[in-house]
Structures are given as structure tokens and as C-alpha cells.
Amino acid sequence: MGHESINWDTLGFDYIKTDKRYLSHWRDGAWQEGTLTEDNVLHISEGSTALHYGQQCFEGLKAYRCKDGSINLFRPDQNAQRMQRSCSRLLMPHVPTEQFIEACKQVVKANEHFIPPYGSGGALYLRPFVIGVGDNIGVRTAPEFIFSIFCIPVGAYFKGGLKPNNFVISSYDRAAPNGTGAAKVGGNYAASLMPGSEAKKNSFADCIYLDPQTHSKIEEVGSANFFAITADGKFVTPKSPSVLPGITRLSLIELAQSRLGLEVVEGDVFIDKIDEFKEAGACGTAAVITPIGGISYKDKLHVFYSQTEVGPVTQRLYKELTGVQSGDVEAPAGWIVKV
Ligand SMILES: Cc1ncc(COP(=O)(O)O)c(C=O)c1O
């Protein structure tokens, strides 16, 4: 699809083949010089560990068009570091932070026409990934790897403003207590496909997972982190080794403290104590901030602020975060990398 035929107002979160993607191979103990290519098909060995043993990880981040026409990447160093941790967990070679950020910039520049205009609420979503490839059959780390980044233009998550969504507590687990929950690896998402699909079939936005050991504490949403606001104005978010450390979550913690003056609590969020919260939300690169209207647990819907309106603290957090990302609000030092 050429960028000329894109309707920025109706863009969703769907695959669109953009012009160029970055591709680099790991061979003989080093990353080869990356190149930009028009070909969106990977040619890999049938024995690739990525296909059989899930040896792969990925990232997600966005580039934003600013009012002055410049382009912002939001905290790409954090994505680079998280990908390094995911690679370590799955015995894959690190992509150095510098190479990661440089590759992001190259992909954004090469697909600049696909960046949704300032004010449309959309952004260019970047999908970096590392996969184990090469001839192999045993359960062991791959002889070769591919690091690639492609991008797609995505629309505003909420057309016509923030709206609360209902979520349901899942009876399934997405990750084990000492498993790979904190790494952004495909296996976690494979495990979440069925529970997520069931939740959507039942008209929920997605499901929320409880801690896999005791099933008594909220961990996270299928593809976003959880936060809540207490009656006395504290920002609360779960802390657990099986939760993905989201960069939006990290940023909201910092903005809640430094810009909104809220006390932040990272700790246990017991499912039978959610009455204590006035507001709740899901946060992530794709979800931005999705207000949670209600949570269904044991066939009862627990409503937070309202089923139709967004709470005031959630609204302030949303404004601050999206303002920083699109360059309308001054960013904390080091958060924005200009392309
Ligand atoms: C399982 C999961 N949790 C949390 C997040 C949020 O992470 P981030 O804010 O870095 O996008 C994501 C990705 O968006 C995710 O897939």
C-alpha cells in the first residue's frame, strides 16, 4: 500500500507493507553491517530455532511527528536495553544500544511518508525483533541470528477521545513464576492467544492475568501493564518478576511523581482489594493509556470510576504522557531522540 492511499483518520493497528525494513545477520560471532531492504519476506532454514523452540524476542516503540515537523522517538534506549535482557534470557546475542537506535532512525527516515501527521493521534510503530535461524535440530541455541526492524503507521487507539473499557480476569497464566514473563518473547504471547480471544469473544477489551503462583494478585493485561489510583491519590502498579517491565509503565511512574506530585507504590495488588481503587488503567506503547471501566472477576463486574467517563488522574496522566511523546510538553532529560 502506498502512503498516498492511507486515510490517517481510520488507521487501526494492522500490518501495512511500508517501503523499507532494516536487516542484519549474526554470523561468525558478530552482527554484519545492517542494510535497508524492500523485501518483506524472510528466507530462513526450516531448522531455525525460532520456528521450533521459540528462540525469538521482539520490541515495540513509536515515532511521532511533532508540530514543527521534526520526528520524535520515545525512549528507544529503554527498548534496546529490554531487548538485550530478552536476548540474554534466550541465549541470543545482544544488539548494542547504539546499533539499535541507529537502525530505528534509518527505518523511520526511509519510511518518513508513512508517519501519521501531527495532531492525528497516530504514530509510526516500530517492530524490532531478533530470531534464531540457521540449520539445526537439537534443543540448543541457534548458529545464526537475524535482527530486523520494520514499521507500520498506526492510528489513534481511541478515535474521538479516551473511553473506558471492561476487562476480565483470566483463569489462565501467561508466564510461570520464574519463567520468561519479564522478557518480551513470543512464547508469552502464544500462551496469551486463547485467553485473549476468549475475552474478546465475551466483549471484553482483553484479559488481565493474576500472579501464576497464588492467583491472588493482579499482574498485567495481555499486552499492557496495569495501574490504579487510590482514593487518596496514590499511583499503584504491580511489581512482579513475571510481569513485562513496560516502558510506558516506567514513564508513568516517573511522570506521576515528578509532574503530578503523586506518591507511587510498586507492590502487590490483591484482586480482592480492588475496591480501594478510584481509577484504573492499562498502559503500553500500543494501548497508550486505556482507562479500565470495570473488571469482571468470578462473574461480578467491579466498576472503578465510571463505565462511560474517564477519571481525572487518568486524564492528567494521558495528557502529560502523550504531550511528552509528541513534543508538546517538555520531556524529562534523555527521553526523546530526534530522528
Ligand atoms: C505483556 C505486555 N505487558 C506490558 C506491555 C507494555 O510495555 P511498553 O510500555 O514498553 O509498551 C506490553 C507491550 O506493549 C506487553 O506486551
mmCIF file of C-alpha atoms and ligand atoms in Angstrom:
data_model
loop_
_atom_site.group_PDB
_atom_site.id
_atom_site.type_symbol
_atom_site.label_atom_id
_atom_site.label_comp_id
_atom_site.label_asym_id
_atom_site.label_seq_id
_atom_site.Cartn_x
_atom_site.Cartn_y
_atom_site.Cartn_z
ATOM 1 C CA MET A 1 0.000 0.000 0.000
ATOM 2 C CA GLY A 2 1.427 3.382 -0.946
ATOM 3 C CA HIS A 3 1.270 6.107 1.673
ATOM 4 C CA GLU A 4 -0.880 8.207 -0.701
ATOM 5 C CA SER A 5 -3.872 5.901 -0.206
ATOM 6 C CA ILE A 6 -3.787 5.870 3.611
ATOM 7 C CA ASN A 7 -6.666 7.507 5.422
ATOM 8 C CA TRP A 8 -4.979 8.740 8.617
ATOM 9 C CA ASP A 9 -8.333 9.109 10.393
ATOM 10 C CA THR A 10 -9.361 5.476 10.050
ATOM 11 C CA LEU A 11 -5.965 3.801 10.584
ATOM 12 C CA GLY A 12 -6.055 0.983 13.097
ATOM 13 C CA PHE A 13 -3.319 -1.401 14.272
ATOM 14 C CA ASP A 14 -2.895 -3.553 11.160
ATOM 15 C CA TYR A 15 0.011 -4.765 9.093
ATOM 16 C CA ILE A 16 0.806 -2.495 6.161
ATOM 17 C CA LYS A 17 3.826 -3.130 3.996
ATOM 18 C CA THR A 18 5.908 0.031 4.186
ATOM 19 C CA ASP A 19 8.834 0.810 1.864
ATOM 20 C CA LYS A 20 11.939 -0.347 3.731
ATOM 21 C CA ARG A 21 12.991 -2.516 6.644
ATOM 22 C CA TYR A 22 16.366 -2.976 8.389
ATOM 23 C CA LEU A 23 18.058 -6.367 8.277
ATOM 24 C CA SER A 24 21.256 -7.577 9.913
ATOM 25 C CA HIS A 25 22.638 -11.125 10.247
ATOM 26 C CA TRP A 26 24.717 -12.535 13.070
ATOM 27 C CA ARG A 27 27.330 -14.812 11.589
ATOM 28 C CA ASP A 28 30.741 -15.945 12.841
ATOM 29 C CA GLY A 29 30.240 -14.246 16.188
ATOM 30 C CA ALA A 30 29.307 -10.745 15.039
ATOM 31 C CA TRP A 31 26.461 -8.663 13.624
ATOM 32 C CA GLN A 32 27.066 -7.961 9.950
ATOM 33 C CA GLU A 33 26.512 -4.444 8.713
ATOM 34 C CA GLY A 34 22.741 -3.854 8.509
ATOM 35 C CA THR A 35 21.017 -2.911 5.280
ATOM 36 C CA LEU A 36 17.645 -1.477 4.314
ATOM 37 C CA THR A 37 15.648 -3.716 2.021
ATOM 38 C CA GLU A 38 12.335 -3.566 0.172
ATOM 39 C CA ASP A 39 11.752 -7.320 0.519
ATOM 40 C CA ASN A 40 9.378 -8.083 3.421
ATOM 41 C CA VAL A 41 9.820 -11.879 3.182
ATOM 42 C CA LEU A 42 12.457 -13.658 5.276
ATOM 43 C CA HIS A 43 14.151 -16.718 3.759
ATOM 44 C CA ILE A 44 15.253 -18.902 6.697
ATOM 45 C CA SER A 45 16.257 -22.536 7.318
ATOM 46 C CA GLU A 46 13.463 -24.984 8.144
ATOM 47 C CA GLY A 47 15.591 -25.908 11.173
ATOM 48 C CA SER A 48 15.540 -22.371 12.636
ATOM 49 C CA THR A 49 15.196 -22.416 16.432
ATOM 50 C CA ALA A 50 12.743 -19.502 16.142
ATOM 51 C CA LEU A 51 10.307 -21.854 14.376
ATOM 52 C CA HIS A 52 10.584 -24.843 16.735
ATOM 53 C CA TYR A 53 11.752 -23.673 20.142
ATOM 54 C CA GLY A 54 10.513 -20.101 20.230
ATOM 55 C CA GLN A 55 14.016 -18.633 20.281
ATOM 56 C CA GLN A 56 12.997 -15.109 19.402
ATOM 57 C CA CYS A 57 12.164 -11.807 21.040
ATOM 58 C CA PHE A 58 10.716 -8.516 19.886
ATOM 59 C CA GLU A 59 10.146 -4.890 20.811
ATOM 60 C CA GLY A 60 7.572 -2.188 20.085
ATOM 61 C CA LEU A 61 8.117 1.557 20.055
ATOM 62 C CA LYS A 62 6.781 4.579 18.221
ATOM 63 C CA ALA A 63 8.000 7.563 16.215
ATOM 64 C CA TYR A 64 5.852 10.705 16.461
ATOM 65 C CA ARG A 65 5.516 13.675 14.111
ATOM 66 C CA CYS A 66 5.832 16.939 16.066
ATOM 67 C CA LYS A 67 4.164 20.288 15.482
ATOM 68 C CA ASP A 68 7.377 21.737 13.984
ATOM 69 C CA GLY A 69 7.687 18.828 11.542
ATOM 70 C CA SER A 70 10.523 17.085 13.407
ATOM 71 C CA ILE A 71 10.279 13.415 14.431
ATOM 72 C CA ASN A 72 10.487 12.048 17.998
ATOM 73 C CA LEU A 73 11.489 8.566 19.072
ATOM 74 C CA PHE A 74 10.307 7.872 22.626
ATOM 75 C CA ARG A 75 12.963 6.302 24.903
ATOM 76 C CA PRO A 76 14.486 3.916 22.309
ATOM 77 C CA ASP A 77 17.417 3.260 24.676
ATOM 78 C CA GLN A 78 14.940 1.589 27.047
ATOM 79 C CA ASN A 79 13.690 -0.702 24.264
ATOM 80 C CA ALA A 80 17.290 -1.526 23.316
ATOM 81 C CA GLN A 81 18.085 -2.464 26.916
ATOM 82 C CA ARG A 82 14.927 -4.532 27.322
ATOM 83 C CA MET A 83 15.727 -6.390 24.094
ATOM 84 C CA GLN A 84 19.210 -7.103 25.450
ATOM 85 C CA ARG A 85 17.649 -8.601 28.590
ATOM 86 C CA SER A 86 15.251 -10.695 26.454
ATOM 87 C CA CYS A 87 18.210 -11.880 24.343
ATOM 88 C CA SER A 88 20.178 -12.837 27.468
ATOM 89 C CA ARG A 89 17.256 -14.888 28.786
ATOM 90 C CA LEU A 90 17.028 -16.824 25.490
ATOM 91 C CA LEU A 91 20.789 -17.163 24.865
ATOM 92 C CA MET A 92 20.791 -14.786 21.892
ATOM 93 C CA PRO A 93 23.463 -12.184 21.127
ATOM 94 C CA HIS A 94 22.827 -8.583 22.240
ATOM 95 C CA VAL A 95 22.222 -5.866 19.695
ATOM 96 C CA PRO A 96 24.263 -2.921 21.038
ATOM 97 C CA THR A 97 22.118 0.085 22.062
ATOM 98 C CA GLU A 98 23.851 2.314 19.525
ATOM 99 C CA GLN A 99 23.138 -0.076 16.640
ATOM 100 C CA PHE A 100 19.521 -0.474 17.799
ATOM 101 C CA ILE A 101 18.872 3.292 17.873
ATOM 102 C CA GLU A 102 20.700 3.871 14.579
ATOM 103 C CA ALA A 103 18.618 1.117 12.931
ATOM 104 C CA CYS A 104 15.396 2.692 14.297
ATOM 105 C CA LYS A 105 16.414 6.061 12.832
ATOM 106 C CA GLN A 106 17.224 4.532 9.439
ATOM 107 C CA VAL A 107 13.845 2.776 9.269
ATOM 108 C CA VAL A 108 11.933 5.917 10.269
ATOM 109 C CA LYS A 109 13.806 8.064 7.741
ATOM 110 C CA ALA A 110 13.317 5.536 4.942
ATOM 111 C CA ASN A 111 9.573 5.414 5.629
ATOM 112 C CA GLU A 112 9.046 9.032 6.615
ATOM 113 C CA HIS A 113 5.986 9.423 4.378
ATOM 114 C CA PHE A 114 4.200 6.783 6.430
ATOM 115 C CA ILE A 115 4.380 8.800 9.672
ATOM 116 C CA PRO A 116 0.858 9.961 10.517
ATOM 117 C CA PRO A 117 0.582 13.767 10.647
ATOM 118 C CA TYR A 118 0.900 15.754 13.868
ATOM 119 C CA GLY A 119 -2.453 16.005 15.617
ATOM 120 C CA SER A 120 -3.937 12.881 14.004
ATOM 121 C CA GLY A 121 -3.238 10.849 17.141
ATOM 122 C CA GLY A 122 -1.400 8.259 15.053
ATOM 123 C CA ALA A 123 2.278 7.293 15.044
ATOM 124 C CA LEU A 124 4.760 5.120 13.219
ATOM 125 C CA TYR A 125 5.015 1.846 15.150
ATOM 126 C CA LEU A 126 8.430 0.161 15.004
ATOM 127 C CA ARG A 127 8.756 -3.579 15.452
ATOM 128 C CA PRO A 128 12.356 -4.690 16.122
ATOM 129 C CA PHE A 129 12.969 -8.432 16.537
ATOM 130 C CA VAL A 130 15.753 -10.988 16.936
ATOM 131 C CA ILE A 131 15.243 -14.593 15.780
ATOM 132 C CA GLY A 132 17.405 -17.715 15.938
ATOM 133 C CA VAL A 133 17.970 -19.079 12.423
ATOM 134 C CA GLY A 134 20.241 -21.496 10.553
ATOM 135 C CA ASP A 135 20.379 -25.279 10.124
ATOM 136 C CA ASN A 136 19.753 -27.003 13.451
ATOM 137 C CA ILE A 137 17.529 -29.630 15.092
ATOM 138 C CA GLY A 138 18.595 -30.130 18.723
ATOM 139 C CA VAL A 139 17.217 -28.024 21.577
ATOM 140 C CA ARG A 140 20.098 -25.575 21.765
ATOM 141 C CA THR A 141 20.876 -22.013 20.798
ATOM 142 C CA ALA A 142 20.943 -21.239 17.059
ATOM 143 C CA PRO A 143 24.116 -20.992 14.957
ATOM 144 C CA GLU A 144 22.914 -17.735 13.360
ATOM 145 C CA PHE A 145 20.546 -14.877 14.145
ATOM 146 C CA ILE A 146 18.629 -12.157 12.359
ATOM 147 C CA PHE A 147 17.946 -8.693 13.783
ATOM 148 C CA SER A 148 15.345 -6.771 11.825
ATOM 149 C CA ILE A 149 13.087 -3.729 12.262
ATOM 150 C CA PHE A 150 10.004 -2.986 10.222
ATOM 151 C CA CYS A 151 7.425 -0.268 10.754
ATOM 152 C CA ILE A 152 3.739 0.377 10.211
ATOM 153 C CA PRO A 153 1.666 3.530 10.572
ATOM 154 C CA VAL A 154 -0.911 3.093 13.341
ATOM 155 C CA GLY A 155 -3.936 5.187 14.219
ATOM 156 C CA ALA A 156 -5.046 6.745 17.469
ATOM 157 C CA TYR A 157 -6.034 3.985 19.878
ATOM 158 C CA PHE A 158 -9.146 5.942 20.775
ATOM 159 C CA LYS A 159 -10.937 7.698 17.980
ATOM 160 C CA GLY A 160 -12.893 10.595 19.436
ATOM 161 C CA GLY A 161 -11.271 10.628 22.874
ATOM 162 C CA LEU A 162 -10.486 8.381 25.822
ATOM 163 C CA LYS A 163 -13.142 5.794 26.628
ATOM 164 C CA PRO A 164 -13.259 3.268 29.473
ATOM 165 C CA ASN A 165 -13.071 -0.429 28.557
ATOM 166 C CA ASN A 166 -14.035 -3.526 30.515
ATOM 167 C CA PHE A 167 -11.528 -6.317 31.168
ATOM 168 C CA VAL A 168 -11.922 -9.836 32.544
ATOM 169 C CA ILE A 169 -9.656 -11.761 34.935
ATOM 170 C CA SER A 170 -8.233 -14.812 33.164
ATOM 171 C CA SER A 171 -8.086 -18.245 34.738
ATOM 172 C CA TYR A 172 -5.017 -18.973 32.573
ATOM 173 C CA ASP A 173 -1.413 -17.908 33.203
ATOM 174 C CA ARG A 174 0.736 -16.221 30.565
ATOM 175 C CA ALA A 175 4.073 -16.963 32.251
ATOM 176 C CA ALA A 176 5.487 -19.066 35.087
ATOM 177 C CA PRO A 177 6.824 -17.579 38.369
ATOM 178 C CA ASN A 178 10.466 -17.996 37.345
ATOM 179 C CA GLY A 179 9.765 -18.258 33.625
ATOM 180 C CA THR A 180 10.018 -15.707 30.838
ATOM 181 C CA GLY A 181 7.291 -13.237 31.873
ATOM 182 C CA ALA A 182 9.735 -10.341 32.182
ATOM 183 C CA ALA A 183 11.176 -10.963 28.712
ATOM 184 C CA LYS A 184 9.385 -9.836 25.555
ATOM 185 C CA VAL A 185 9.433 -13.259 23.902
ATOM 186 C CA GLY A 186 6.913 -14.883 21.576
ATOM 187 C CA GLY A 187 6.165 -17.801 23.914
ATOM 188 C CA ASN A 188 4.411 -15.498 26.390
ATOM 189 C CA TYR A 189 2.190 -14.205 23.601
ATOM 190 C CA ALA A 190 1.470 -17.695 22.217
ATOM 191 C CA ALA A 191 0.211 -18.577 25.714
ATOM 192 C CA SER A 192 -1.999 -15.479 25.751
ATOM 193 C CA LEU A 193 -3.709 -16.013 22.366
ATOM 194 C CA MET A 194 -6.500 -18.300 23.586
ATOM 195 C CA PRO A 195 -7.340 -16.396 26.806
ATOM 196 C CA GLY A 196 -7.246 -13.099 24.867
ATOM 197 C CA SER A 197 -9.501 -14.433 22.145
ATOM 198 C CA GLU A 198 -11.994 -15.787 24.709
ATOM 199 C CA ALA A 199 -12.049 -12.415 26.487
ATOM 200 C CA LYS A 200 -12.779 -10.593 23.222
ATOM 201 C CA LYS A 201 -15.472 -13.107 22.276
ATOM 202 C CA ASN A 202 -17.166 -12.159 25.544
ATOM 203 C CA SER A 203 -16.990 -8.437 24.657
ATOM 204 C CA PHE A 204 -14.074 -7.539 26.920
ATOM 205 C CA ALA A 205 -11.179 -5.436 25.630
ATOM 206 C CA ASP A 206 -8.712 -8.107 26.837
ATOM 207 C CA CYS A 207 -7.998 -10.239 29.883
ATOM 208 C CA ILE A 208 -5.932 -9.495 32.971
ATOM 209 C CA TYR A 209 -3.588 -12.146 34.365
ATOM 210 C CA LEU A 210 -3.145 -12.882 38.046
ATOM 211 C CA ASP A 211 0.189 -13.973 39.552
ATOM 212 C CA PRO A 212 0.816 -17.566 38.445
ATOM 213 C CA GLN A 213 1.798 -18.791 41.915
ATOM 214 C CA THR A 214 -1.178 -17.796 44.068
ATOM 215 C CA HIS A 215 -3.737 -16.337 41.635
ATOM 216 C CA SER A 216 -4.491 -13.629 44.171
ATOM 217 C CA LYS A 217 -2.648 -10.608 42.752
ATOM 218 C CA ILE A 218 -3.093 -8.655 39.519
ATOM 219 C CA GLU A 219 -0.042 -8.922 37.246
ATOM 220 C CA GLU A 220 -0.793 -7.353 33.879
ATOM 221 C CA VAL A 221 -3.016 -7.159 30.832
ATOM 222 C CA GLY A 222 -2.309 -9.368 27.782
ATOM 223 C CA SER A 223 -0.330 -6.620 26.076
ATOM 224 C CA ALA A 224 -0.111 -3.789 28.587
ATOM 225 C CA ASN A 225 0.689 -3.097 32.235
ATOM 226 C CA PHE A 226 -1.846 -2.363 34.961
ATOM 227 C CA PHE A 227 -2.043 0.701 37.182
ATOM 228 C CA ALA A 228 -4.622 2.080 39.583
ATOM 229 C CA ILE A 229 -5.242 5.255 41.564
ATOM 230 C CA THR A 230 -6.262 5.065 45.230
ATOM 231 C CA ALA A 231 -8.861 7.290 46.894
ATOM 232 C CA ASP A 232 -6.021 9.261 48.500
ATOM 233 C CA GLY A 233 -4.316 9.802 45.151
ATOM 234 C CA LYS A 234 -1.559 7.191 45.094
ATOM 235 C CA PHE A 235 -0.396 5.679 41.786
ATOM 236 C CA VAL A 236 -0.231 1.907 42.313
ATOM 237 C CA THR A 237 1.237 -0.667 39.922
ATOM 238 C CA PRO A 238 2.119 -4.357 40.378
ATOM 239 C CA LYS A 239 5.732 -5.386 40.926
ATOM 240 C CA SER A 240 6.479 -8.969 39.989
ATOM 241 C CA PRO A 241 9.266 -10.946 38.303
ATOM 242 C CA SER A 242 6.756 -12.384 35.817
ATOM 243 C CA VAL A 243 5.438 -9.003 34.582
ATOM 244 C CA LEU A 244 6.905 -7.339 31.495
ATOM 245 C CA PRO A 245 8.674 -4.134 32.658
ATOM 246 C CA GLY A 246 6.850 -1.734 30.347
ATOM 247 C CA ILE A 247 8.448 1.493 29.244
ATOM 248 C CA THR A 248 5.091 3.289 29.405
ATOM 249 C CA ARG A 249 4.667 1.997 32.971
ATOM 250 C CA LEU A 250 8.164 3.208 33.870
ATOM 251 C CA SER A 251 7.449 6.592 32.286
ATOM 252 C CA LEU A 252 4.105 6.978 34.082
ATOM 253 C CA ILE A 253 5.790 6.181 37.407
ATOM 254 C CA GLU A 254 8.251 8.993 36.755
ATOM 255 C CA LEU A 255 5.623 11.456 35.447
ATOM 256 C CA ALA A 256 3.178 10.666 38.274
ATOM 257 C CA GLN A 257 5.887 11.548 40.784
ATOM 258 C CA SER A 258 7.623 14.473 39.140
ATOM 259 C CA ARG A 259 4.787 16.170 37.249
ATOM 260 C CA LEU A 260 1.598 15.222 39.087
ATOM 261 C CA GLY A 261 3.139 15.018 42.562
ATOM 262 C CA LEU A 262 1.598 11.614 43.245
ATOM 263 C CA GLU A 263 3.025 9.062 45.617
ATOM 264 C CA VAL A 264 3.937 5.876 43.697
ATOM 265 C CA VAL A 265 3.550 2.390 45.139
ATOM 266 C CA GLU A 266 5.040 -0.599 43.303
ATOM 267 C CA GLY A 267 3.888 -3.757 45.016
ATOM 268 C CA ASP A 268 1.179 -6.362 45.442
ATOM 269 C CA VAL A 269 -2.238 -5.539 44.000
ATOM 270 C CA PHE A 270 -4.619 -8.067 45.532
ATOM 271 C CA ILE A 271 -7.632 -8.857 43.380
ATOM 272 C CA ASP A 272 -9.965 -8.967 46.398
ATOM 273 C CA LYS A 273 -8.910 -5.434 47.405
ATOM 274 C CA ILE A 274 -9.650 -3.608 44.135
ATOM 275 C CA ASP A 275 -12.498 -1.739 45.864
ATOM 276 C CA GLU A 276 -9.781 0.513 47.266
ATOM 277 C CA PHE A 277 -9.110 1.982 43.825
ATOM 278 C CA LYS A 278 -10.878 5.006 42.394
ATOM 279 C CA GLU A 279 -9.447 4.668 38.877
ATOM 280 C CA ALA A 280 -7.617 2.002 36.908
ATOM 281 C CA GLY A 281 -5.933 1.728 33.553
ATOM 282 C CA ALA A 282 -3.848 -0.338 31.162
ATOM 283 C CA CYS A 283 -0.691 1.246 29.779
ATOM 284 C CA GLY A 284 1.632 0.337 26.932
ATOM 285 C CA THR A 285 3.104 1.521 23.656
ATOM 286 C CA ALA A 286 0.085 0.305 21.660
ATOM 287 C CA ALA A 287 -2.559 0.846 24.369
ATOM 288 C CA VAL A 288 -1.078 4.244 25.402
ATOM 289 C CA ILE A 289 -3.355 4.665 28.442
ATOM 290 C CA THR A 290 -6.562 2.666 28.202
ATOM 291 C CA PRO A 291 -8.896 3.570 31.073
ATOM 292 C CA ILE A 292 -10.375 0.476 32.720
ATOM 293 C CA GLY A 293 -14.094 0.970 33.304
ATOM 294 C CA GLY A 294 -14.632 -2.350 35.051
ATOM 295 C CA ILE A 295 -13.018 -5.700 35.801
ATOM 296 C CA SER A 296 -15.044 -8.891 35.697
ATOM 297 C CA TYR A 297 -13.952 -11.401 38.343
ATOM 298 C CA LYS A 298 -15.883 -14.516 39.369
ATOM 299 C CA ASP A 299 -18.859 -13.355 37.278
ATOM 300 C CA LYS A 300 -19.100 -10.000 39.037
ATOM 301 C CA LEU A 301 -18.206 -6.722 37.314
ATOM 302 C CA HIS A 302 -16.250 -4.395 39.560
ATOM 303 C CA VAL A 303 -16.623 -0.814 38.325
ATOM 304 C CA PHE A 304 -13.926 1.778 39.065
ATOM 305 C CA TYR A 305 -14.532 5.449 38.226
ATOM 306 C CA SER A 306 -17.325 5.078 35.691
ATOM 307 C CA GLN A 307 -18.373 2.934 32.744
ATOM 308 C CA THR A 308 -18.608 5.965 30.477
ATOM 309 C CA GLU A 309 -16.241 8.618 31.793
ATOM 310 C CA VAL A 310 -12.517 8.769 32.409
ATOM 311 C CA GLY A 311 -11.223 9.599 35.874
ATOM 312 C CA PRO A 312 -9.385 12.906 36.396
ATOM 313 C CA VAL A 313 -5.978 11.431 37.318
ATOM 314 C CA THR A 314 -6.003 9.045 34.341
ATOM 315 C CA GLN A 315 -6.838 12.006 32.132
ATOM 316 C CA ARG A 316 -3.956 14.097 33.503
ATOM 317 C CA LEU A 317 -1.513 11.204 33.074
ATOM 318 C CA TYR A 318 -2.680 10.694 29.489
ATOM 319 C CA LYS A 319 -2.238 14.361 28.653
ATOM 320 C CA GLU A 320 1.239 14.508 30.167
ATOM 321 C CA LEU A 321 2.462 11.281 28.534
ATOM 322 C CA THR A 322 1.126 11.977 25.032
ATOM 323 C CA GLY A 323 2.294 15.611 25.299
ATOM 324 C CA VAL A 324 5.845 14.480 26.052
ATOM 325 C CA GLN A 325 5.777 11.909 23.226
ATOM 326 C CA SER A 326 4.607 14.333 20.552
ATOM 327 C CA GLY A 327 6.827 17.178 21.736
ATOM 328 C CA ASP A 328 4.071 19.471 23.063
ATOM 329 C CA VAL A 329 5.196 19.091 26.681
ATOM 330 C CA GLU A 330 8.829 19.325 27.768
ATOM 331 C CA ALA A 331 10.301 15.853 28.150
ATOM 332 C CA PRO A 332 12.458 14.722 31.072
ATOM 333 C CA ALA A 333 16.143 14.662 30.065
ATOM 334 C CA GLY A 334 17.087 11.880 27.650
ATOM 335 C CA TRP A 335 13.572 10.667 26.859
ATOM 336 C CA ILE A 336 13.350 11.982 23.295
ATOM 337 C CA VAL A 337 15.702 11.037 20.470
ATOM 338 C CA LYS A 338 15.259 13.187 17.361
ATOM 339 C CA VAL A 339 15.392 11.284 14.091
HETATM 340 C C1 LIG B 1 2.646 -8.173 28.010
HETATM 341 C C2 LIG B 1 2.950 -6.729 27.907
HETATM 342 N N1 LIG B 1 2.977 -6.008 29.045
HETATM 343 C C3 LIG B 1 3.248 -4.690 29.023
HETATM 344 C C4 LIG B 1 3.495 -4.016 27.839
HETATM 345 C C5 LIG B 1 3.796 -2.554 27.871
HETATM 346 O O1 LIG B 1 5.133 -2.310 27.567
HETATM 347 P P1 LIG B 1 5.572 -0.959 26.881
HETATM 348 O O2 LIG B 1 5.035 0.148 27.710
HETATM 349 O O3 LIG B 1 7.059 -0.991 26.887
HETATM 350 O O4 LIG B 1 4.999 -0.953 25.512
HETATM 351 C C6 LIG B 1 3.490 -4.728 26.636
HETATM 352 C C7 LIG B 1 3.784 -4.098 25.337
HETATM 353 O O5 LIG B 1 3.240 -3.154 24.890
HETATM 354 C C8 LIG B 1 3.198 -6.101 26.665
HETATM 355 O O6 LIG B 1 3.137 -6.820 25.534
#
